[in-house]
Short mmCIF file of C-alpha atoms and ligand atoms in Angstrom, two decimals:
data_model
loop_
_atom_site.label_atom_id
_atom_site.label_comp_id
_atom_site.label_asym_id
_atom_site.label_seq_id
_atom_site.Cartn_x
_atom_site.Cartn_y
_atom_site.Cartn_z
CA MET A 1 192.62 145.42 10.26
CA SER A 2 192.23 143.27 13.36
CA GLU A 3 195.19 142.71 15.63
CA ALA A 4 197.30 139.71 14.67
CA ALA A 5 197.96 137.13 17.36
CA GLN A 6 201.57 137.13 18.49
CA THR A 7 203.26 133.78 18.49
CA LEU A 8 206.20 132.31 20.30
CA ASP A 9 207.97 129.86 18.06
CA GLY A 10 210.13 126.96 19.13
CA TRP A 11 211.68 124.02 17.35
CA TYR A 12 210.95 123.40 13.68
CA CYS A 13 209.02 120.25 12.97
CA LEU A 14 208.86 117.72 10.17
CA HIS A 15 206.30 114.93 10.07
CA ASP A 16 207.65 112.41 7.55
CA PHE A 17 205.21 109.65 6.63
CA ARG A 18 206.46 106.61 4.69
CA PHE A 19 205.16 103.45 3.13
CA ILE A 20 207.25 100.30 3.26
CA ASP A 21 207.88 98.75 -0.13
CA TRP A 22 207.36 95.19 1.05
CA LYS A 23 208.27 93.70 -2.31
CA ALA A 24 211.65 95.47 -2.25
CA TRP A 25 212.17 94.50 1.41
CA LYS A 26 211.38 90.84 0.69
CA SER A 27 213.80 90.82 -2.23
CA LEU A 28 216.75 91.61 0.09
CA SER A 29 218.78 88.81 1.62
CA SER A 30 218.39 88.32 5.36
CA ASP A 31 221.92 89.75 5.85
CA GLU A 32 220.98 92.84 3.86
CA ARG A 33 217.80 93.23 5.88
CA GLU A 34 219.68 92.87 9.13
CA SER A 35 222.32 95.40 8.14
CA ALA A 36 219.62 97.84 6.98
CA LEU A 37 217.98 97.56 10.40
CA GLN A 38 221.29 97.95 12.25
CA GLU A 39 222.19 101.02 10.20
CA PHE A 40 218.77 102.50 11.01
CA TYR A 41 219.12 101.69 14.72
CA ALA A 42 222.44 103.54 14.78
CA PHE A 43 220.45 106.53 13.49
CA LEU A 44 217.88 106.07 16.25
CA ASN A 45 220.72 106.04 18.79
CA GLU A 46 221.97 109.35 17.40
CA TRP A 47 218.48 110.83 17.65
CA ASP A 48 218.23 109.60 21.24
CA LEU A 49 221.51 111.29 22.05
CA ILE A 50 220.41 114.59 20.50
CA GLN A 51 217.21 114.33 22.49
CA LYS A 52 219.13 113.63 25.71
CA GLU A 53 221.17 116.77 25.07
CA LYS A 54 217.89 118.66 24.49
CA LYS A 55 218.94 119.71 21.01
CA GLY A 56 215.87 118.23 19.40
CA SER A 57 213.38 115.41 19.74
CA TYR A 58 211.63 112.75 17.71
CA ALA A 59 208.68 110.39 17.70
CA PHE A 60 208.44 107.14 15.74
CA TYR A 61 205.03 105.51 15.23
CA SER A 62 203.49 102.83 13.04
CA ILE A 63 200.46 104.19 11.17
CA ILE A 64 197.18 102.30 11.19
CA GLY A 65 195.32 102.19 7.88
CA GLN A 66 196.45 102.78 4.33
CA LYS A 67 197.63 106.40 4.51
CA ALA A 68 201.18 105.37 5.51
CA ASP A 69 203.10 102.60 7.28
CA PHE A 70 205.10 104.69 9.72
CA VAL A 71 205.93 108.28 10.64
CA PHE A 72 208.89 110.14 12.03
CA MET A 73 208.07 113.38 13.78
CA TRP A 74 211.31 115.30 14.10
CA LEU A 75 211.95 118.51 16.05
CA ARG A 76 215.12 120.49 15.40
CA PRO A 77 216.36 124.10 15.92
CA THR A 78 216.38 125.01 12.22
CA LEU A 79 214.78 124.01 8.93
CA ASP A 80 218.30 123.25 7.68
CA ASP A 81 218.70 120.70 10.49
CA LEU A 82 215.47 119.03 9.43
CA ASN A 83 216.53 119.07 5.81
CA ALA A 84 219.89 117.49 6.69
CA LEU A 85 218.11 114.87 8.79
CA GLU A 86 215.70 113.80 6.05
CA THR A 87 218.53 113.70 3.52
CA ALA A 88 220.68 111.59 5.85
CA PHE A 89 217.78 109.19 6.36
CA ASN A 90 217.11 109.09 2.62
CA LYS A 91 220.65 107.82 2.07
CA THR A 92 220.15 104.78 4.30
CA LYS A 93 219.42 101.28 3.06
CA LEU A 94 216.12 101.28 4.91
CA ALA A 95 215.00 104.42 3.08
CA GLU A 96 215.54 102.57 -0.21
CA VAL A 97 212.65 100.32 0.72
CA THR A 98 210.38 103.17 1.76
CA ILE A 99 208.11 105.30 -0.40
CA PRO A 100 207.15 108.83 0.67
CA ALA A 101 203.51 108.92 1.76
CA HIS A 102 203.09 112.44 3.15
CA SER A 103 205.08 115.15 4.86
CA TYR A 104 204.31 118.24 6.89
CA VAL A 105 206.57 121.18 7.75
CA SER A 106 205.79 123.48 10.68
CA VAL A 107 207.20 125.09 13.82
CA VAL A 108 206.12 124.59 17.43
CA GLU A 109 203.85 127.51 18.25
CA LEU A 110 202.33 129.14 21.31
CA SER A 111 199.98 132.07 20.81
CA ASN A 112 199.25 134.96 23.14
CA TYR A 113 195.50 134.45 23.46
CA LEU A 114 195.71 133.29 27.04
CA GLY A 115 198.12 134.52 29.63
CA GLN A 116 200.68 137.14 28.83
CA SER A 117 203.04 138.89 31.15
CA ASP A 118 205.91 141.33 31.01
CA GLU A 119 208.53 138.72 31.80
CA ASP A 120 210.76 137.34 29.04
CA PRO A 121 208.93 134.16 27.99
CA MET A 122 212.23 132.51 27.11
CA GLU A 123 213.18 132.79 30.80
CA ASN A 124 210.07 130.90 31.83
CA PRO A 125 210.89 127.17 32.14
CA ARG A 126 207.27 126.12 31.56
CA ILE A 127 207.09 128.04 28.28
CA LYS A 128 210.53 126.85 27.22
CA SER A 129 209.58 123.24 27.81
CA ARG A 130 206.51 123.72 25.60
CA LEU A 131 208.41 125.43 22.78
CA PHE A 132 211.23 122.88 22.87
CA PRO A 133 209.32 119.77 23.94
CA ILE A 134 210.78 116.33 24.45
CA LEU A 135 208.12 114.25 22.76
CA PRO A 136 206.47 111.67 25.02
CA ARG A 137 206.58 107.92 24.37
CA THR A 138 202.85 107.34 24.71
CA GLN A 139 201.31 104.29 23.10
CA TYR A 140 199.41 106.34 20.50
CA LEU A 141 199.85 109.43 18.36
CA CYS A 142 197.28 111.35 16.32
CA PHE A 143 198.17 113.95 13.69
CA TYR A 144 196.03 116.21 11.54
CA PRO A 145 196.36 119.62 9.93
CA MET A 146 193.82 122.41 10.34
CA ASP A 147 192.85 125.91 9.26
CA LYS A 148 190.73 128.62 10.78
CA ARG A 149 187.94 129.50 8.36
CA ARG A 150 187.92 132.68 6.25
CA ASP A 151 184.47 132.46 4.76
CA GLY A 152 181.94 135.31 4.63
CA GLU A 153 180.56 135.91 8.12
CA ASP A 154 182.71 133.14 9.51
CA ASN A 155 186.09 134.75 9.15
CA TRP A 156 188.37 134.09 12.12
CA TYR A 157 190.90 136.60 10.86
CA MET A 158 188.38 139.46 10.83
CA LEU A 159 187.33 138.95 14.47
CA PRO A 160 188.68 141.46 16.99
CA MET A 161 191.38 140.16 19.32
CA SER A 162 189.08 140.38 22.35
CA GLU A 163 186.54 138.07 20.71
CA ARG A 164 189.17 135.57 19.58
CA ARG A 165 190.63 135.59 23.09
CA GLU A 166 187.21 134.84 24.56
CA LEU A 167 186.68 131.96 22.14
CA MET A 168 190.14 130.55 22.79
CA LYS A 169 189.42 130.59 26.52
CA SER A 170 186.64 128.08 26.06
CA HIS A 171 188.90 126.01 23.76
CA GLY A 172 191.65 126.00 26.39
CA LEU A 173 189.20 124.92 29.11
CA ILE A 174 188.10 121.88 27.12
CA GLY A 175 191.72 121.09 26.37
CA ARG A 176 192.68 121.30 30.00
CA SER A 177 190.00 118.84 31.03
CA TYR A 178 192.11 116.25 29.13
CA ALA A 179 195.22 117.02 31.18
CA GLY A 180 197.03 113.82 32.06
CA LYS A 181 195.25 111.94 29.27
CA ILE A 182 196.44 113.82 26.20
CA LYS A 183 199.45 115.95 25.43
CA GLN A 184 199.02 118.26 22.46
CA ILE A 185 201.68 119.96 20.38
CA ILE A 186 200.42 122.75 18.13
CA THR A 187 202.77 123.57 15.28
CA GLY A 188 202.21 126.58 13.03
CA SER A 189 202.61 126.08 9.30
CA VAL A 190 201.49 129.36 7.73
CA GLY A 191 204.07 130.00 5.01
CA PHE A 192 205.49 126.48 5.34
CA ASP A 193 202.84 124.01 4.34
CA ASP A 194 199.32 123.62 2.99
CA TRP A 195 197.41 124.20 6.22
CA GLU A 196 197.75 126.74 9.00
CA TRP A 197 198.55 124.36 11.85
CA GLY A 198 199.51 120.80 12.54
CA VAL A 199 197.91 119.22 15.59
CA THR A 200 199.81 116.32 17.13
CA LEU A 201 198.25 114.53 20.07
CA PHE A 202 199.92 111.93 22.28
CA GLY A 203 198.10 109.58 24.64
CA ASP A 204 197.99 106.05 26.04
CA ASP A 205 194.28 105.64 25.37
CA ALA A 206 193.51 106.29 21.69
CA LEU A 207 189.81 106.67 22.44
CA GLN A 208 190.61 109.93 24.22
CA PHE A 209 191.69 111.43 20.84
CA LYS A 210 188.19 110.82 19.56
CA LYS A 211 186.59 112.17 22.70
CA LEU A 212 188.71 115.34 22.74
CA VAL A 213 188.36 116.10 19.03
CA TYR A 214 184.63 115.35 19.20
CA GLU A 215 184.08 117.59 22.21
CA MET A 216 186.00 120.40 20.52
CA ARG A 217 183.82 120.09 17.42
CA PHE A 218 180.94 121.39 19.53
CA ASP A 219 182.96 124.31 20.83
CA GLU A 220 182.55 127.49 18.79
CA VAL A 221 186.20 127.87 17.75
CA SER A 222 186.18 124.46 16.07
CA ALA A 223 182.46 124.25 15.23
CA ARG A 224 182.39 127.57 13.44
CA TYR A 225 185.96 128.26 12.44
CA GLY A 226 187.79 124.93 12.27
CA GLU A 227 188.57 123.20 8.99
CA PHE A 228 190.44 119.94 9.05
CA GLY A 229 192.64 117.82 6.81
CA SER A 230 193.39 114.11 6.94
CA PHE A 231 193.82 112.37 10.25
CA PHE A 232 196.62 109.89 10.93
CA VAL A 233 196.70 107.63 13.95
CA GLY A 234 199.74 105.64 15.00
CA THR A 235 201.03 103.20 17.57
CA LEU A 236 204.44 103.51 19.25
CA LEU A 237 207.51 101.95 17.65
CA SER A 238 210.74 101.04 19.36
CA LYS A 239 213.68 99.14 17.89
CA GLU A 240 212.15 95.89 19.16
CA ARG A 241 208.71 96.64 17.76
CA PHE A 242 210.12 97.79 14.45
CA SER A 243 212.19 94.58 14.19
CA GLN A 244 208.98 92.61 14.78
CA MET A 245 207.14 94.69 12.19
CA MET A 246 209.86 94.10 9.58
CA ALA A 247 210.39 90.40 10.36
CA LEU A 248 209.48 88.09 7.46
O1 LIG B 1 198.63 127.28 25.04
C1 LIG B 1 197.78 126.99 25.91
O2 LIG B 1 197.72 125.92 26.54
C2 LIG B 1 196.74 127.98 26.15
C3 LIG B 1 195.44 127.56 25.64
C4 LIG B 1 195.47 127.06 24.22
C5 LIG B 1 195.74 127.80 23.04
C6 LIG B 1 196.13 129.26 22.89
C7 LIG B 1 195.18 125.72 23.83
C8 LIG B 1 194.91 124.69 24.72
N1 LIG B 1 195.21 125.63 22.47
C9 LIG B 1 195.57 126.86 21.95
C10 LIG B 1 195.75 127.20 20.61
MN1 LIG B 1 194.64 124.05 21.35
N2 LIG B 1 194.14 122.44 20.26
C11 LIG B 1 193.83 122.44 18.93
C12 LIG B 1 193.24 121.19 18.58
O3 LIG B 1 190.38 119.35 16.74
C13 LIG B 1 190.15 120.54 17.02
O4 LIG B 1 188.98 120.97 17.12
C14 LIG B 1 191.28 121.50 17.19
C15 LIG B 1 192.66 120.86 17.23
C16 LIG B 1 193.27 120.39 19.71
C17 LIG B 1 192.80 118.98 19.84
C18 LIG B 1 193.83 121.19 20.77
C19 LIG B 1 194.02 120.76 22.06
N3 LIG B 1 194.87 125.13 19.65
C20 LIG B 1 195.41 126.38 19.56
C21 LIG B 1 195.53 126.73 18.17
C22 LIG B 1 196.09 128.04 17.61
C23 LIG B 1 194.92 128.96 17.45
C24 LIG B 1 195.21 130.31 16.88
O5 LIG B 1 196.32 130.83 17.07
O6 LIG B 1 194.28 130.86 16.24
C25 LIG B 1 195.02 125.68 17.43
C26 LIG B 1 194.94 125.54 15.94
C27 LIG B 1 194.61 124.69 18.37
C28 LIG B 1 194.02 123.50 18.04
N4 LIG B 1 194.47 122.96 23.10
C29 LIG B 1 194.71 123.38 24.37
C30 LIG B 1 194.32 121.58 23.13
C31 LIG B 1 194.49 121.14 24.50
C32 LIG B 1 194.45 119.68 24.95
C33 LIG B 1 194.73 122.26 25.26
C34 LIG B 1 194.97 122.34 26.76
C35 LIG B 1 196.45 122.42 26.99
C36 LIG B 1 196.83 122.45 28.44
O7 LIG B 1 196.39 123.35 29.14
O8 LIG B 1 197.60 121.55 28.82
#
């Protein structure tokens, strides 16, 4: 048996994709629509507060294309917190005019392929800030799930640790060349959802998502071992932008 990678795990993560039921929204009176928005904005204020206290984080983006209309990406200390959050949202008036489009459950993950030391990682502020990240407010977000292949000769999980480490080094180098342009959050979902990882990328220039993902496709880890699910791309929402989006 080859040596399993060790992971450090941080906040739990739920990506909750929704459609807007425009017909239902249009059938509400303007007072009902306004109060639905105000109720939702009170929720956003609560999430902002939790984020300020560093007890969790969230991202809110409008999705381009027909896979969904918007997404919440929530980070919380436990799965129970996430469950309570989605239930609380589901009880709102706004949720009544949404239809679930897709969801993804995972946990923020760092693996030990690169850099390991004897110190307690939880005492390292750089590691802590990556395991418990405050999500950026970049203009764009990209999300997709992925697996590492287990197919005949191309079985990631049968490779010795030393070889995987070598391959991940090259992956990390490509990633680092996008420093300042893209922030990535890798969340592990083995045992939680249909794929092994969720990849969430944040950036102000959406074209850089394409360039990074494309460049990685030529790198052995992705070229040989990467398998990918559906991609979602979104643009930042704020209260103001959401009000504009919902205006009739
Ligand atoms: O944690 C680190 O920064 C160390 C280096 C590193 C690891 C261990 C790293 C760096 N990644 C790691 C692990 Mn990554 N990453 C992806 C994708 O589309 C594709 O082809 C793959 C999707 C992107 C775009 C990306 C970006 N990475 C992983 C893992 C877990 C592997 C395992 O355990 O087997 C996956 C699934 C994965 C996938 N990676 C980086 C990036 C970027 C931008 C970096 C540089 C980060 C930085 O140094 O700031």
